[in-house]
mmCIF file of C-alpha atoms and ligand atoms in Angstrom:
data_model
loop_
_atom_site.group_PDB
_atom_site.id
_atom_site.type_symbol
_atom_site.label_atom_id
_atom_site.label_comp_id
_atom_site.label_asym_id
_atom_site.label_seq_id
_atom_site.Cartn_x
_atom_site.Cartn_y
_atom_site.Cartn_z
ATOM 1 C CA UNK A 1 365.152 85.152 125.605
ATOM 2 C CA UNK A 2 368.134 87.273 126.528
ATOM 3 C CA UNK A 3 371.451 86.442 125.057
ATOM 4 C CA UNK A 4 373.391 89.159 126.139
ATOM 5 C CA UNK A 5 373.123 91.737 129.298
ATOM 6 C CA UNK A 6 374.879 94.776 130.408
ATOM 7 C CA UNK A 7 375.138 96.473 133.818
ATOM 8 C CA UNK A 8 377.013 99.426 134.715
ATOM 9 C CA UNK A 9 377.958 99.927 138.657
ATOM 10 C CA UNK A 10 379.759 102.372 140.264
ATOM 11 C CA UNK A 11 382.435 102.011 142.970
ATOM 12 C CA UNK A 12 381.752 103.019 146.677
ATOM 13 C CA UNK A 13 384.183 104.312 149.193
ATOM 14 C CA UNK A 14 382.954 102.983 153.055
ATOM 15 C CA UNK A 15 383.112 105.948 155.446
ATOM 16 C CA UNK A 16 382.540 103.194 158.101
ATOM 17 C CA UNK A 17 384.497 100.209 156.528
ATOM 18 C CA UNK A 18 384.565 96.500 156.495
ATOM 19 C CA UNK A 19 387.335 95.094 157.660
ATOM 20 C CA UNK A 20 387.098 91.226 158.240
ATOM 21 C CA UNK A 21 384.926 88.014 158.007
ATOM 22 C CA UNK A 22 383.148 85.571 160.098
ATOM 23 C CA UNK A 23 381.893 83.678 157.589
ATOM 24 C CA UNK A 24 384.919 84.055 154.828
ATOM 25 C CA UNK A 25 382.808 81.923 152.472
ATOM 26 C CA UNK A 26 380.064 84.174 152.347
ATOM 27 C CA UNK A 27 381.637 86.988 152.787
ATOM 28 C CA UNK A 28 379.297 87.547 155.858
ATOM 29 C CA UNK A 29 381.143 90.468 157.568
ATOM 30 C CA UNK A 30 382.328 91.289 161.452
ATOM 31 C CA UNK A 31 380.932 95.146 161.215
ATOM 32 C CA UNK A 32 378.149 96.943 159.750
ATOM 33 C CA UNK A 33 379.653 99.311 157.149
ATOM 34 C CA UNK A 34 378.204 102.302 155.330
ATOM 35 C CA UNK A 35 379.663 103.884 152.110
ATOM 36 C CA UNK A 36 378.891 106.604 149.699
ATOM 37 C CA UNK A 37 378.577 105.462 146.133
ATOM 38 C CA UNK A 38 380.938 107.959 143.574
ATOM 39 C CA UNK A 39 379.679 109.224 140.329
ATOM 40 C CA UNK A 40 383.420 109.529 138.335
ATOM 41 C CA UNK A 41 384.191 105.794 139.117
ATOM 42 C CA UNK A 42 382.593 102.811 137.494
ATOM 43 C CA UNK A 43 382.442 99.640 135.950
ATOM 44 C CA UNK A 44 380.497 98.099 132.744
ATOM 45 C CA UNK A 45 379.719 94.779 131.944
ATOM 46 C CA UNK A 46 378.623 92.619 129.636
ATOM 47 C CA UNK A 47 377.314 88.272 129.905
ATOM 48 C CA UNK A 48 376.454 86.161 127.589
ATOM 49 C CA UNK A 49 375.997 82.563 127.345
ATOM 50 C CA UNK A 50 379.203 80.589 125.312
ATOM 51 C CA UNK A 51 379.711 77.433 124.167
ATOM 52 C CA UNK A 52 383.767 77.419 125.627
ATOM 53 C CA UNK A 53 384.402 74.558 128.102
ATOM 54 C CA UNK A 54 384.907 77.128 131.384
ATOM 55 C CA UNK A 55 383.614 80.448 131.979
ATOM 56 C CA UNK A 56 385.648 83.632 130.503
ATOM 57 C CA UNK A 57 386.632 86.969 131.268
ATOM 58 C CA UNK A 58 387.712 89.896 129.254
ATOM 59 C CA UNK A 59 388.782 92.733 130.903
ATOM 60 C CA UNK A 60 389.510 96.079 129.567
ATOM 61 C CA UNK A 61 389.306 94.573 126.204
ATOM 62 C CA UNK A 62 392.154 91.776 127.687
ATOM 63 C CA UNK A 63 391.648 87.828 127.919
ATOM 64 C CA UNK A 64 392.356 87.568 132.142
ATOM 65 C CA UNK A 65 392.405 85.544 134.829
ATOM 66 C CA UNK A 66 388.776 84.089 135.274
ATOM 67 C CA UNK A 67 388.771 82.066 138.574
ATOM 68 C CA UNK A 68 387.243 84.835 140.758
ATOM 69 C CA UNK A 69 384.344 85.404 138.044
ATOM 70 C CA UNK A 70 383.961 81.665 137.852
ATOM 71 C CA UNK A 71 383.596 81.224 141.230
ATOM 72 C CA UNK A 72 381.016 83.676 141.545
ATOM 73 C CA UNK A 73 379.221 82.361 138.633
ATOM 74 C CA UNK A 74 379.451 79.258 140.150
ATOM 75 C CA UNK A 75 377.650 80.279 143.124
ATOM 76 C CA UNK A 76 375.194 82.161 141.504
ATOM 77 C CA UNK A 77 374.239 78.183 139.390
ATOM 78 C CA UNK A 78 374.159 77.211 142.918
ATOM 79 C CA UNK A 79 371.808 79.270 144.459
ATOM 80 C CA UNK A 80 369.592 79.913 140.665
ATOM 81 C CA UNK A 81 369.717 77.152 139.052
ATOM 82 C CA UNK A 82 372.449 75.728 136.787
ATOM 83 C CA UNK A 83 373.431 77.768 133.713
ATOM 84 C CA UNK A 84 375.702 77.588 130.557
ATOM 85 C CA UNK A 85 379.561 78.856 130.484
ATOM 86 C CA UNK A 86 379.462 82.464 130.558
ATOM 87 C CA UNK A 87 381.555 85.085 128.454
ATOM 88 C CA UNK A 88 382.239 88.466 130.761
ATOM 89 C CA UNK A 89 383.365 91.549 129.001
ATOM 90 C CA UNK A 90 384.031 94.525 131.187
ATOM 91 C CA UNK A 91 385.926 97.807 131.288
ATOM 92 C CA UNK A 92 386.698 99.575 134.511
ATOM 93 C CA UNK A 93 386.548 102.820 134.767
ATOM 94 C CA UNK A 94 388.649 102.765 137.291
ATOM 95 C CA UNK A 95 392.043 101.363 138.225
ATOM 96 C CA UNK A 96 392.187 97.718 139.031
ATOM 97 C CA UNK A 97 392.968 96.434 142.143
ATOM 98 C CA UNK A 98 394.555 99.499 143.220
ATOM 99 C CA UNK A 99 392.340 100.220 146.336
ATOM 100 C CA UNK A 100 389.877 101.911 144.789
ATOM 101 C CA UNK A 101 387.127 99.446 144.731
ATOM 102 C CA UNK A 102 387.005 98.082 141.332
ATOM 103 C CA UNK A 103 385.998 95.016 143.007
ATOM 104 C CA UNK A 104 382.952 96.491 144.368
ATOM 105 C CA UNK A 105 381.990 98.011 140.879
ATOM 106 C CA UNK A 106 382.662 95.021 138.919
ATOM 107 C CA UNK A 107 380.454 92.918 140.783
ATOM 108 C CA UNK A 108 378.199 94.644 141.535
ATOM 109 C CA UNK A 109 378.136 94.926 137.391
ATOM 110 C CA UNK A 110 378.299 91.799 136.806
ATOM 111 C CA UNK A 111 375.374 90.931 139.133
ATOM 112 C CA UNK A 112 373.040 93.126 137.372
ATOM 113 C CA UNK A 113 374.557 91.469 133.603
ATOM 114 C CA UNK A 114 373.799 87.839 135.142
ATOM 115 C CA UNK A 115 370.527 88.723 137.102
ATOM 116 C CA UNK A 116 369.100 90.549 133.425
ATOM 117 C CA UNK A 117 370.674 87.243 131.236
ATOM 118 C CA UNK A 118 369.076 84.732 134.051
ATOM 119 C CA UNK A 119 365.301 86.738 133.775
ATOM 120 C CA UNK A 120 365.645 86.925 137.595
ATOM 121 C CA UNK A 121 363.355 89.339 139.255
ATOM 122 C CA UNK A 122 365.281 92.349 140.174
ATOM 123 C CA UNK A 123 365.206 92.641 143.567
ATOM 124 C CA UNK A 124 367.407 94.808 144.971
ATOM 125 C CA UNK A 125 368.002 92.971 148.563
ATOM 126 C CA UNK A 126 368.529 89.642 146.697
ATOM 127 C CA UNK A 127 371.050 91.745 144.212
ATOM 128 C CA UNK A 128 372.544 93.281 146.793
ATOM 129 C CA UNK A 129 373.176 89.289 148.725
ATOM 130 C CA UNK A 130 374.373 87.735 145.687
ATOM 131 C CA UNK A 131 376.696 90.836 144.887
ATOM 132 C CA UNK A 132 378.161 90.301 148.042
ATOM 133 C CA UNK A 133 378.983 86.735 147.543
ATOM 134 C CA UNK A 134 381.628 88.231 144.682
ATOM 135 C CA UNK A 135 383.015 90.647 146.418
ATOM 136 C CA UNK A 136 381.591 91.801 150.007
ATOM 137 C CA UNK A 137 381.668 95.664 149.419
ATOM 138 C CA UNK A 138 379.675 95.115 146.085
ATOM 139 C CA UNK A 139 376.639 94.458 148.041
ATOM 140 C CA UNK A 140 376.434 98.091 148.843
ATOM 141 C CA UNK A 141 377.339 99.528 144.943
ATOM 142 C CA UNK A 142 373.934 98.237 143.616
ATOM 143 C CA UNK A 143 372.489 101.276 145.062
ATOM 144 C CA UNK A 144 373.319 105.458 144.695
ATOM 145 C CA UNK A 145 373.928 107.750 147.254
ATOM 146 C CA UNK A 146 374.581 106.762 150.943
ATOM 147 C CA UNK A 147 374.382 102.525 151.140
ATOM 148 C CA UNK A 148 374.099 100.318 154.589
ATOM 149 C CA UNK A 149 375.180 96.975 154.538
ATOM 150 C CA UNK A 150 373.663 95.214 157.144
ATOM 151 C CA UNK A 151 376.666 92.624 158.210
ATOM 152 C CA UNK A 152 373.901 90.016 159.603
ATOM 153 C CA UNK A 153 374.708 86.137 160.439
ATOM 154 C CA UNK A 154 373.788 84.421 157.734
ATOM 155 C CA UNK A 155 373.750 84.339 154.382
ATOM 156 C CA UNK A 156 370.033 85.712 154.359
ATOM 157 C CA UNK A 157 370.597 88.003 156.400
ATOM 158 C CA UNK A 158 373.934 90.153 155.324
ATOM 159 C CA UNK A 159 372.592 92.525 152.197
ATOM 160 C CA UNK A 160 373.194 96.088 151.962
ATOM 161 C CA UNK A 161 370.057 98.647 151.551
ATOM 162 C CA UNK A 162 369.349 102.540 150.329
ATOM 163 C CA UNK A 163 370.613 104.988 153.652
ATOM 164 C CA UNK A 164 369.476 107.781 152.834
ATOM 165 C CA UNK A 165 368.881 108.842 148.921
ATOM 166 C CA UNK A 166 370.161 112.143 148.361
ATOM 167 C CA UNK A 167 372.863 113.783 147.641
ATOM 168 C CA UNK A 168 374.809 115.757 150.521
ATOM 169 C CA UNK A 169 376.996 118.171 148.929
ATOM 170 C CA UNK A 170 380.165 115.623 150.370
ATOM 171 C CA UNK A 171 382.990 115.574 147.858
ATOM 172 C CA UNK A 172 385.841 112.863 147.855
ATOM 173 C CA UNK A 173 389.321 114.202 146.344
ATOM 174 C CA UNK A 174 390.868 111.414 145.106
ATOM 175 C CA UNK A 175 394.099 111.497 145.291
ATOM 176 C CA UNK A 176 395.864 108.843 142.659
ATOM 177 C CA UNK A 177 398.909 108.355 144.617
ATOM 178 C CA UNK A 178 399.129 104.648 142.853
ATOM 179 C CA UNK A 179 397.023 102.879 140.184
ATOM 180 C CA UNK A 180 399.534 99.821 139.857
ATOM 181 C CA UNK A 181 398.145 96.312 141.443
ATOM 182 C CA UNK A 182 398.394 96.372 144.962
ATOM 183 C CA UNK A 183 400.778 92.938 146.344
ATOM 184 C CA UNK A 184 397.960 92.107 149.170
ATOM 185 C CA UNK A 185 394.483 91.854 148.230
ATOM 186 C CA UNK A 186 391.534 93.466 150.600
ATOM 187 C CA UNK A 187 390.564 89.452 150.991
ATOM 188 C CA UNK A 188 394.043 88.424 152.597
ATOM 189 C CA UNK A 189 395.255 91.704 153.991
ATOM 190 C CA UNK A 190 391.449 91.865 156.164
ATOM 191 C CA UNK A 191 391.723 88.121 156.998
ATOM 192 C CA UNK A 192 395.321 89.081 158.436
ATOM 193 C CA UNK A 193 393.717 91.792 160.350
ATOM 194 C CA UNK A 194 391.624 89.925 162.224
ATOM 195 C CA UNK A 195 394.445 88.324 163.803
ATOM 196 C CA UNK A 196 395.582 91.779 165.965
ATOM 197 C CA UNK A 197 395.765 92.025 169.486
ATOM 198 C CA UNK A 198 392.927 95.166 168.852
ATOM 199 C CA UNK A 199 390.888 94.078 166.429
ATOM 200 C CA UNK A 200 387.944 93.434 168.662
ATOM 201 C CA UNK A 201 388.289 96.634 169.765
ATOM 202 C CA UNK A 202 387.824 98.241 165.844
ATOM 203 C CA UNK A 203 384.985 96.040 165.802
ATOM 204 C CA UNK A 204 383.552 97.562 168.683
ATOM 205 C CA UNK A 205 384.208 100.974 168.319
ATOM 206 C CA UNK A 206 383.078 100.710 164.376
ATOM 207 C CA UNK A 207 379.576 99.667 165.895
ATOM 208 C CA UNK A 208 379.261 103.127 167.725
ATOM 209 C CA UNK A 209 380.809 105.098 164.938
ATOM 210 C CA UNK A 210 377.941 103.386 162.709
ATOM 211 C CA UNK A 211 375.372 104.894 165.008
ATOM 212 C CA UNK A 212 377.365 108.407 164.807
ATOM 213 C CA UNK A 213 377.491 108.214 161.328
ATOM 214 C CA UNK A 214 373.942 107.585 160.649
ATOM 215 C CA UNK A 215 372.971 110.624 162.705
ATOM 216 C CA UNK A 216 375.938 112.810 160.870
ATOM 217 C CA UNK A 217 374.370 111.727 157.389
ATOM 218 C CA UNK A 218 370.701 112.706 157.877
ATOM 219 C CA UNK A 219 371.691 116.339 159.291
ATOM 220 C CA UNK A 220 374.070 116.898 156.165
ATOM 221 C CA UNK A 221 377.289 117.476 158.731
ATOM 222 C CA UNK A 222 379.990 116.512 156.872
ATOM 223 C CA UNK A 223 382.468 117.894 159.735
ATOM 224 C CA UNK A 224 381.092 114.784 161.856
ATOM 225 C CA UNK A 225 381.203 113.158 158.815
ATOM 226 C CA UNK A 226 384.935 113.464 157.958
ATOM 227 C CA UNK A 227 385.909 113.064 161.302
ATOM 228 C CA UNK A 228 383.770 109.863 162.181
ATOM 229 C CA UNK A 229 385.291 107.698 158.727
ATOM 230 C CA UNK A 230 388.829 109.132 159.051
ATOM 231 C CA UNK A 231 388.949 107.835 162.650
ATOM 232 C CA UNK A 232 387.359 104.630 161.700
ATOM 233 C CA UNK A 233 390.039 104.186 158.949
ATOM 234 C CA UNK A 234 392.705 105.014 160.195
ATOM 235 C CA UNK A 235 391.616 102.511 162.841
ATOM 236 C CA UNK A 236 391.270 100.127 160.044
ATOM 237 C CA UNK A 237 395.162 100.180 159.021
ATOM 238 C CA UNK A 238 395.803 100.128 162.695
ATOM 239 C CA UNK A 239 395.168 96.727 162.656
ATOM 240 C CA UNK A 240 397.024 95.670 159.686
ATOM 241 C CA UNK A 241 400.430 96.687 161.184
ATOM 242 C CA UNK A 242 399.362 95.462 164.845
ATOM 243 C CA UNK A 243 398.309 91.961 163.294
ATOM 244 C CA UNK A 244 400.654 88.750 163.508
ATOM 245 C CA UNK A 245 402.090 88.853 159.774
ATOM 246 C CA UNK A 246 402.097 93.151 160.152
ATOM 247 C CA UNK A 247 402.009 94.770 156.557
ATOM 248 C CA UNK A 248 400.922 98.279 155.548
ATOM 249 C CA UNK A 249 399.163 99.480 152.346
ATOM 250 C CA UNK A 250 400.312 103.315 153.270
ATOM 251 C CA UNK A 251 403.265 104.523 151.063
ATOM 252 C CA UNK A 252 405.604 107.709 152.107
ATOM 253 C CA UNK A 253 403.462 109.744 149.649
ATOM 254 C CA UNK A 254 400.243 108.333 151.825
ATOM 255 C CA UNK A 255 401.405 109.515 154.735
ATOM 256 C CA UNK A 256 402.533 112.947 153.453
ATOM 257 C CA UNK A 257 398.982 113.562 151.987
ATOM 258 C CA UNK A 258 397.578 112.431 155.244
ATOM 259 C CA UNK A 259 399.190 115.421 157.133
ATOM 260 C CA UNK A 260 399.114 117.696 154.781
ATOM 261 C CA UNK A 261 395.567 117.009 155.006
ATOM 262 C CA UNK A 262 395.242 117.654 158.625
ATOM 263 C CA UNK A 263 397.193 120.587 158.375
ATOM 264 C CA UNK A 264 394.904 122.220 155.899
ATOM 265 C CA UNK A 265 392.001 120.875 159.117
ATOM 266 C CA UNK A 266 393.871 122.638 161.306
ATOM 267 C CA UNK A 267 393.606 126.362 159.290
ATOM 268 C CA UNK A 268 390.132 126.070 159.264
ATOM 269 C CA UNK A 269 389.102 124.155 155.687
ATOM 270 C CA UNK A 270 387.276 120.833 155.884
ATOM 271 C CA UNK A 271 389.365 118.199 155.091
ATOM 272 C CA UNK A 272 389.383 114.560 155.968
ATOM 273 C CA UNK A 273 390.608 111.310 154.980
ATOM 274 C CA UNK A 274 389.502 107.961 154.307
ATOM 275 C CA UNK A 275 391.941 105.644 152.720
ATOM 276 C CA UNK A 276 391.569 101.980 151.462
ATOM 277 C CA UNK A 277 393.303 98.392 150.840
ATOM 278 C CA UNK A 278 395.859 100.687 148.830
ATOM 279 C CA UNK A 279 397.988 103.691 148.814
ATOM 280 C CA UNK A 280 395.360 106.172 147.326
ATOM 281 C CA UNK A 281 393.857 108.810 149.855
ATOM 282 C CA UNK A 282 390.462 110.089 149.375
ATOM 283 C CA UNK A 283 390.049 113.195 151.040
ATOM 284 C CA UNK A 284 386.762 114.404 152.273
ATOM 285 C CA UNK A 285 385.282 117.804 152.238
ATOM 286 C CA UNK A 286 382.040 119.545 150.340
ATOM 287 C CA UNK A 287 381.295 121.056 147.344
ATOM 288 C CA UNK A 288 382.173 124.694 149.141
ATOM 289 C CA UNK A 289 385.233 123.798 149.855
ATOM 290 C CA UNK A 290 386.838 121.538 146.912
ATOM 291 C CA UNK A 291 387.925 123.711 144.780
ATOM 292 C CA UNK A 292 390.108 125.726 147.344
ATOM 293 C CA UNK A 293 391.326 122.616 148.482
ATOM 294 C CA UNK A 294 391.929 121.099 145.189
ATOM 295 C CA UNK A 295 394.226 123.821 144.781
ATOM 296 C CA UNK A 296 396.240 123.584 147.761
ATOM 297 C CA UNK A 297 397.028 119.923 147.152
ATOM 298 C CA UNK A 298 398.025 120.401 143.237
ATOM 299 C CA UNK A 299 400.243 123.002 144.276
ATOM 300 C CA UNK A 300 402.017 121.065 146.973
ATOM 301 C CA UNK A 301 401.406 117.001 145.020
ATOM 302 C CA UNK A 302 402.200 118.584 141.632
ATOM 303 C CA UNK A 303 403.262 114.628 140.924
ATOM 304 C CA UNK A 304 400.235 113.231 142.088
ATOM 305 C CA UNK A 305 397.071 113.027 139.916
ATOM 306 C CA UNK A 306 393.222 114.279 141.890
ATOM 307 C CA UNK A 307 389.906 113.966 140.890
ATOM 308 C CA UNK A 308 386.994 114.890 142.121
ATOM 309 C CA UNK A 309 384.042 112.600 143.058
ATOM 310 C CA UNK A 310 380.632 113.145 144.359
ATOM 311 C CA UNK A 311 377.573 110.706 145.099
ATOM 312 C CA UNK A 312 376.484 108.916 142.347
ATOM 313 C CA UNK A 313 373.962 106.652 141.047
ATOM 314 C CA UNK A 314 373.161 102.745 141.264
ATOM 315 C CA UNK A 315 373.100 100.113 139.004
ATOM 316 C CA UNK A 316 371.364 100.456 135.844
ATOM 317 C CA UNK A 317 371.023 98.591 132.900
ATOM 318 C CA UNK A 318 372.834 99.429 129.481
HETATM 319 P P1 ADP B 1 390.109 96.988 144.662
HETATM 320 O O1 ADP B 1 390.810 97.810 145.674
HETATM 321 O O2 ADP B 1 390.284 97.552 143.297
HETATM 322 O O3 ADP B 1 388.663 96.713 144.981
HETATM 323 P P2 ADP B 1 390.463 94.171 145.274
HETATM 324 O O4 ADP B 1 391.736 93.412 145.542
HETATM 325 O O5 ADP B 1 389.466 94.258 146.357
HETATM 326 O O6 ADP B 1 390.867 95.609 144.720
HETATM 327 O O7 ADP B 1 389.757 93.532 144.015
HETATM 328 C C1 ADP B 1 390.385 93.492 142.786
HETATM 329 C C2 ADP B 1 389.994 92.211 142.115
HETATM 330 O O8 ADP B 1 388.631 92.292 141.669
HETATM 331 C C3 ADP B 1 390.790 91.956 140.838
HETATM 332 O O9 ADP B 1 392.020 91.356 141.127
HETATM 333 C C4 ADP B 1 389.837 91.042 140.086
HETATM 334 O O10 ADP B 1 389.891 89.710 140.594
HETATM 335 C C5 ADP B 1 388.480 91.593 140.465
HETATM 336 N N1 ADP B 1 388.012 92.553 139.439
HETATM 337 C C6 ADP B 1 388.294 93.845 139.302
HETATM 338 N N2 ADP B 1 387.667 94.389 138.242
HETATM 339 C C7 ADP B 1 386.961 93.381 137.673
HETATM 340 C C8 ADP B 1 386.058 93.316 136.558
HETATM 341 N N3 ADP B 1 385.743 94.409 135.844
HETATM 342 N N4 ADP B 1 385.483 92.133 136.279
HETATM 343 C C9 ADP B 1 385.739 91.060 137.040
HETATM 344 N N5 ADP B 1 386.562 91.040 138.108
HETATM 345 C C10 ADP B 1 387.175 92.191 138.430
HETATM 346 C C1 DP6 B 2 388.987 98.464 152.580
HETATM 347 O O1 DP6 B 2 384.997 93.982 149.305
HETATM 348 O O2 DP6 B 2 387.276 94.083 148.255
HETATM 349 O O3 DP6 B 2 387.553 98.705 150.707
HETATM 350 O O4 DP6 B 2 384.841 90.768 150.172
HETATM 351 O O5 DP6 B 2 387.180 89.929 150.149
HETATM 352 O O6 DP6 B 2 386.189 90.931 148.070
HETATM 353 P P1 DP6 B 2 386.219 90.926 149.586
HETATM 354 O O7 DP6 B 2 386.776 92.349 150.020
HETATM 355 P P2 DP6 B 2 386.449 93.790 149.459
HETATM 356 O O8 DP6 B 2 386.978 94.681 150.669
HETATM 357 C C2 DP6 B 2 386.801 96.056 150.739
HETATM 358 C C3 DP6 B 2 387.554 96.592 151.877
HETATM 359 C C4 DP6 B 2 387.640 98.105 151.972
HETATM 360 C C5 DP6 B 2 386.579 98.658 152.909
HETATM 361 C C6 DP6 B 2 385.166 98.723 152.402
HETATM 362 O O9 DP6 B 2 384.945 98.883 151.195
HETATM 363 O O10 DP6 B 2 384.248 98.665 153.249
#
């Protein structure tokens, strides 16, 4: 019998995003979404069975806040088979909460941990559902490379799958602009969304953009590529000022890397961005390009931290 499993998972960054619910409980999304899965960013966990009266979770080596993990446990004993308390232990390698989808490394993780301590066969479509029960852009971190979620109806229907397998030569500059806790989570700050004037409208366009996307991926054109996700996000935050409570995860320091961005576009370099529930800006561009353009931005951030991310791997056992 097991008695203690690990999983490492890294984060993924959507170049077509999700941005809202209709089934909140499920986390069944209202788009399609399609992400790239990074190698420098990840998450490692550990389960095992405990004798404590509720289910625990040490994070980075620090007793926290358990009610999310206990909630997903508790809907993994719903759809498995009932289970002891659990004891998580997991380090991010990655800022938490900071918009730079720790959630979607964690438990993604953490689904690999419970599905090895359970003996439950590893299926990757039935990973990839109860991943997304956690944390809806986990579904897609169980697997490397380029990842589809399918947003479906119902619960057995809305699982992420393999896109395409292989690496493109796309690089994400991360720029760190934050790694504090962001105030509104992607879970209230998308459900807010949903309440703009436009929103149907994102939905609608995202659906295209999917299709454009898809075709951009396979032929390796990461000009369509850039273009495609930083329209689509930019979209995205569109709706979070338009909504009814308006908020905005952008900072000054977002915005300036935003244009500086387009400016470097505009002389000829490929550079993009995509930018999530948080102030950080990942900039896309390839492998020719990043170093030139790592440059440019240390010289004009010099108080802003980058890194530089390419496609990485799915989950694997530890
Ligand atoms: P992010 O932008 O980092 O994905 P979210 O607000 O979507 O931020 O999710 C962050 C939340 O995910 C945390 O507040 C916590 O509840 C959960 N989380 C993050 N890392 C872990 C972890 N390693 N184990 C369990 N839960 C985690
Ligand atoms: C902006 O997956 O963190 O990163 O399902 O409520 O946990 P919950 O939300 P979450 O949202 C991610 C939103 C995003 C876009 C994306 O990753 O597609």
């Amino acid at each position: 019998m097991t008695t203690i499993a690990t999983a490492k998972a890294h984060t993924n960054i959507a170049l077509i995003k999700y941005w809202g619910k209709k089934v909140p409980a499920l986390n069944i999304p209202t788009t399609s979404s399609l992400s790239m899965t990074l190698d420098k960013f990840y998450t490692t966990t550990s389960a095992e069975f405990s004798d404590e009266a509720s289910d625990t979770l040490i994070l980075n080596a620090t007793n926290t806040d358990s009610t999310r993990v206990s909630k997903f446990l508790d809907s993994l004993r719903d759809y498995y088979g009932d289970f002891p308390k659990v004891r998580v232990r997991s380090e991010n390698h990655v800022p938490t909460a900071a918009g730079l989808a720790s959630s979607a490394s964690s438990f993604s993780a953490l689904t690999g941990a419970m599905f090895q301590l359970l003996e439950l066969p590893k299926d990757e479509r039935e990973m990839s559902r109860a991943a997304r029960r956690g944390s809806g852009s986990a579904s897609r971190s169980i697997f490397g490379n380029f990842a589809l979620w399918n947003m479906g109806n119902d619960d057995k229907s809305s699982y992420a799958e393999s896109f395409y397998d292989e690496d493109i030569n796309l690089s994400m500059i991360v720029a760190e602009i934050s790694s504090s806790q962001k105030k509104m989570s992607s879970t209230l700050g998308m459900q807010l969304a949903q309440t703009a004037p436009t929103y149907s409208a994102w939905v609608e366009k995202s659906a295209q953009q999917l299709e454009e996307m898809k075709q951009a991926i396979i032929t390796h054109d990461i000009e369509k590529i850039g273009l495609i996700a930083q329209d689509n996000a930019l979209g995205m935050h569109e709706q979070n000022r338009q909504c009814t409570q308006p908020f905005d995860y952008f900072t000054e320091q977002t915005r300036a890397v935003i244009d500086f961005t387009e400016r470097c576009y505009r002389s000829g370099l490929l550079a993009f961005v995509t930018i999530d529930a948080g102030p950080n800006v990942k900039i896309i561009t390839d492998k020719t390009t990043e170093k030139e353009l790592l440059a440019k931005f240390r010289r004009e951030f010099p108080e802003i931290s980058f890194e530089v991310a390419h496609a990485g791997g799915g989950l694997k056992y530890v």
